[in-house]
C-alpha cells in the first residue's frame, strides 16, 4: 500500500479517527496466521478481537481484529470504541509500514476520516478473518482465561 499519509492534516485534526476507535486489522497485516502468532499478537496489548453481527445480510457474524483501545485489558472486546492504544502525543506509535491496513487506508478529512471506495470496513474485515475464525476464537479464549 502506497504511503499517502498526510501528517500535516492528521496532526491538525488531533487524531479524531484514532480517538474514536481502534483500527481495523486484516489477516494480511500478520503474514502467516497460526495460533502462536495470534496469541503473541494479542498478548502484545496492541490488538483485540471484536465481533461483527449483521443478521440482515448473507454474513450473520464473525470475529475480526482491531487495535486495542485504552483501558481494555481483555483480548476479546466486542466494542472497539475509544482511544486507540497506539495513539501518542506525536501520532501513531507504529511507523506507517507497520500499521494495520485499516489505519493506512484512512483518508484524513477533518472532522471525519473516510476509506476510499468503501472497501475497508468492519464487514469486509470480518469476512477476511472468516477462514481463521476458529484460531481467532481459540487464541482469545486462551489469553482471557489466564
Short mmCIF file of C-alpha atoms in Angstrom, two decimals:
data_model
loop_
_atom_site.label_atom_id
_atom_site.label_comp_id
_atom_site.label_asym_id
_atom_site.label_seq_id
_atom_site.Cartn_x
_atom_site.Cartn_y
_atom_site.Cartn_z
CA UNK A 1 0.00 0.00 0.00
CA UNK A 2 1.37 3.37 -1.02
CA UNK A 3 2.24 5.71 1.83
CA UNK A 4 -0.24 8.53 1.36
CA UNK A 5 -0.08 9.64 4.98
CA UNK A 6 -0.71 13.33 5.35
CA UNK A 7 0.92 14.20 8.66
CA UNK A 8 0.01 17.87 8.37
CA UNK A 9 -3.73 17.15 8.09
CA UNK A 10 -3.62 14.37 10.68
CA UNK A 11 -1.79 16.47 13.26
CA UNK A 12 -4.08 19.43 12.66
CA UNK A 13 -7.18 17.39 13.46
CA UNK A 14 -5.55 15.86 16.54
CA UNK A 15 -6.26 12.24 15.67
CA UNK A 16 -10.06 12.29 15.66
CA UNK A 17 -10.16 8.86 13.98
CA UNK A 18 -7.71 7.37 16.46
CA UNK A 19 -9.66 8.83 19.37
CA UNK A 20 -12.93 7.22 18.31
CA UNK A 21 -11.96 3.56 17.78
CA UNK A 22 -9.23 1.05 17.19
CA UNK A 23 -8.05 0.49 13.61
CA UNK A 24 -9.17 -2.47 11.52
CA UNK A 25 -6.57 -5.23 11.28
CA UNK A 26 -6.76 -7.56 8.27
CA UNK A 27 -5.14 -11.00 8.05
CA UNK A 28 -2.60 -9.70 5.51
CA UNK A 29 -1.23 -7.48 8.30
CA UNK A 30 0.01 -10.60 10.10
CA UNK A 31 1.80 -12.63 7.46
CA UNK A 32 1.32 -16.27 8.39
CA UNK A 33 -1.78 -16.85 10.52
CA UNK A 34 -1.38 -19.52 13.18
CA UNK A 35 -2.31 -19.93 16.83
CA UNK A 36 1.08 -18.96 18.33
CA UNK A 37 1.25 -15.84 16.15
CA UNK A 38 -2.29 -14.75 17.12
CA UNK A 39 -1.62 -15.36 20.81
CA UNK A 40 1.64 -13.39 20.64
CA UNK A 41 -0.08 -10.51 18.85
CA UNK A 42 -2.99 -10.36 21.29
CA UNK A 43 -0.64 -10.57 24.27
CA UNK A 44 1.33 -7.60 22.92
CA UNK A 45 -1.55 -5.41 24.10
CA UNK A 46 -1.81 -3.74 20.70
CA UNK A 47 -4.68 -5.85 19.36
CA UNK A 48 -8.08 -7.10 20.45
CA UNK A 49 -10.73 -9.33 18.93
CA UNK A 50 -14.02 -7.69 18.08
CA UNK A 51 -17.26 -9.17 16.78
CA UNK A 52 -19.32 -8.26 13.73
CA UNK A 53 -23.04 -9.08 13.73
CA UNK A 54 -25.20 -8.46 10.69
CA UNK A 55 -28.16 -10.79 10.72
CA UNK A 56 -29.90 -8.95 7.89
CA UNK A 57 -27.39 -9.99 5.21
CA UNK A 58 -25.58 -13.09 3.98
CA UNK A 59 -22.90 -12.96 6.69
CA UNK A 60 -24.51 -13.33 10.07
CA UNK A 61 -21.48 -12.79 12.28
CA UNK A 62 -17.75 -13.11 12.64
CA UNK A 63 -14.68 -12.25 14.66
CA UNK A 64 -12.14 -9.75 13.45
CA UNK A 65 -9.15 -7.93 14.89
CA UNK A 66 -8.68 -4.26 15.53
CA UNK A 67 -6.16 -2.28 17.51
CA UNK A 68 -6.96 -2.25 21.19
CA UNK A 69 -8.40 0.84 22.85
CA UNK A 70 -7.10 2.45 26.03
CA UNK A 71 -8.33 0.81 29.23
CA UNK A 72 -9.14 -2.59 27.71
CA UNK A 73 -7.31 -5.49 29.33
CA UNK A 74 -9.04 -8.46 27.70
CA UNK A 75 -8.19 -9.88 24.28
CA UNK A 76 -11.89 -10.19 23.40
CA UNK A 77 -13.52 -6.80 23.44
CA UNK A 78 -16.63 -6.60 21.25
CA UNK A 79 -16.72 -2.82 21.30
CA UNK A 80 -13.77 -1.11 19.66
CA UNK A 81 -14.93 2.37 20.60
CA UNK A 82 -12.44 4.51 22.46
CA UNK A 83 -8.94 5.91 22.04
CA UNK A 84 -6.58 3.65 20.09
CA UNK A 85 -3.78 2.28 22.27
CA UNK A 86 -1.27 3.20 19.53
CA UNK A 87 -2.01 6.93 19.64
CA UNK A 88 0.54 9.07 21.43
CA UNK A 89 1.46 12.78 21.52
CA UNK A 90 3.20 12.66 18.14
CA UNK A 91 0.75 10.40 16.31
CA UNK A 92 0.87 6.64 15.88
CA UNK A 93 3.42 4.56 17.81
CA UNK A 94 3.92 2.43 14.70
CA UNK A 95 5.68 3.61 11.59
CA UNK A 96 3.49 3.71 8.50
CA UNK A 97 4.61 0.34 7.09
CA UNK A 98 3.82 -1.49 10.35
CA UNK A 99 0.32 -0.06 10.80
CA UNK A 100 -2.78 -2.16 10.18
CA UNK A 101 -4.49 -1.93 6.81
CA UNK A 102 -7.45 -0.08 8.30
CA UNK A 103 -5.15 2.63 9.62
CA UNK A 104 -3.08 3.03 6.48
CA UNK A 105 -6.16 3.22 4.26
CA UNK A 106 -7.81 6.10 6.14
CA UNK A 107 -8.02 9.34 4.23
CA UNK A 108 -7.78 12.34 6.58
CA UNK A 109 -10.66 14.74 6.09
CA UNK A 110 -11.41 16.52 9.37
CA UNK A 111 -13.73 16.31 11.12
CA UNK A 112 -14.17 12.73 9.81
CA UNK A 113 -11.72 10.43 8.10
CA UNK A 114 -13.00 8.02 5.48
CA UNK A 115 -12.00 4.96 3.50
CA UNK A 116 -11.71 5.17 -0.28
CA UNK A 117 -14.33 3.24 -2.26
CA UNK A 118 -15.79 1.87 0.98
CA UNK A 119 -13.69 -1.30 0.53
CA UNK A 120 -12.27 -1.16 4.03
CA UNK A 121 -14.97 -1.58 6.69
CA UNK A 122 -15.95 -3.78 9.61
CA UNK A 123 -17.84 -6.22 7.42
CA UNK A 124 -15.02 -6.71 4.91
CA UNK A 125 -12.60 -7.16 7.81
CA UNK A 126 -14.79 -9.82 9.42
CA UNK A 127 -15.17 -11.60 6.06
CA UNK A 128 -11.38 -11.58 5.61
CA UNK A 129 -10.99 -13.25 9.02
CA UNK A 130 -13.62 -15.97 8.37
CA UNK A 131 -11.09 -18.65 7.30
CA UNK A 132 -9.29 -18.14 10.64
CA UNK A 133 -12.33 -17.81 12.88
CA UNK A 134 -11.60 -20.92 14.96
CA UNK A 135 -7.99 -19.84 15.52
CA UNK A 136 -9.07 -16.34 16.49
CA UNK A 137 -11.62 -17.66 18.98
CA UNK A 138 -9.18 -20.18 20.40
CA UNK A 139 -6.49 -17.50 20.83
CA UNK A 140 -8.61 -15.02 22.78
CA UNK A 141 -10.12 -17.76 24.93
CA UNK A 142 -6.63 -18.93 25.91
CA UNK A 143 -5.48 -15.41 26.77
CA UNK A 144 -8.63 -14.29 28.58
CA UNK A 145 -8.75 -17.45 30.70
CA UNK A 146 -5.42 -16.57 32.34
#
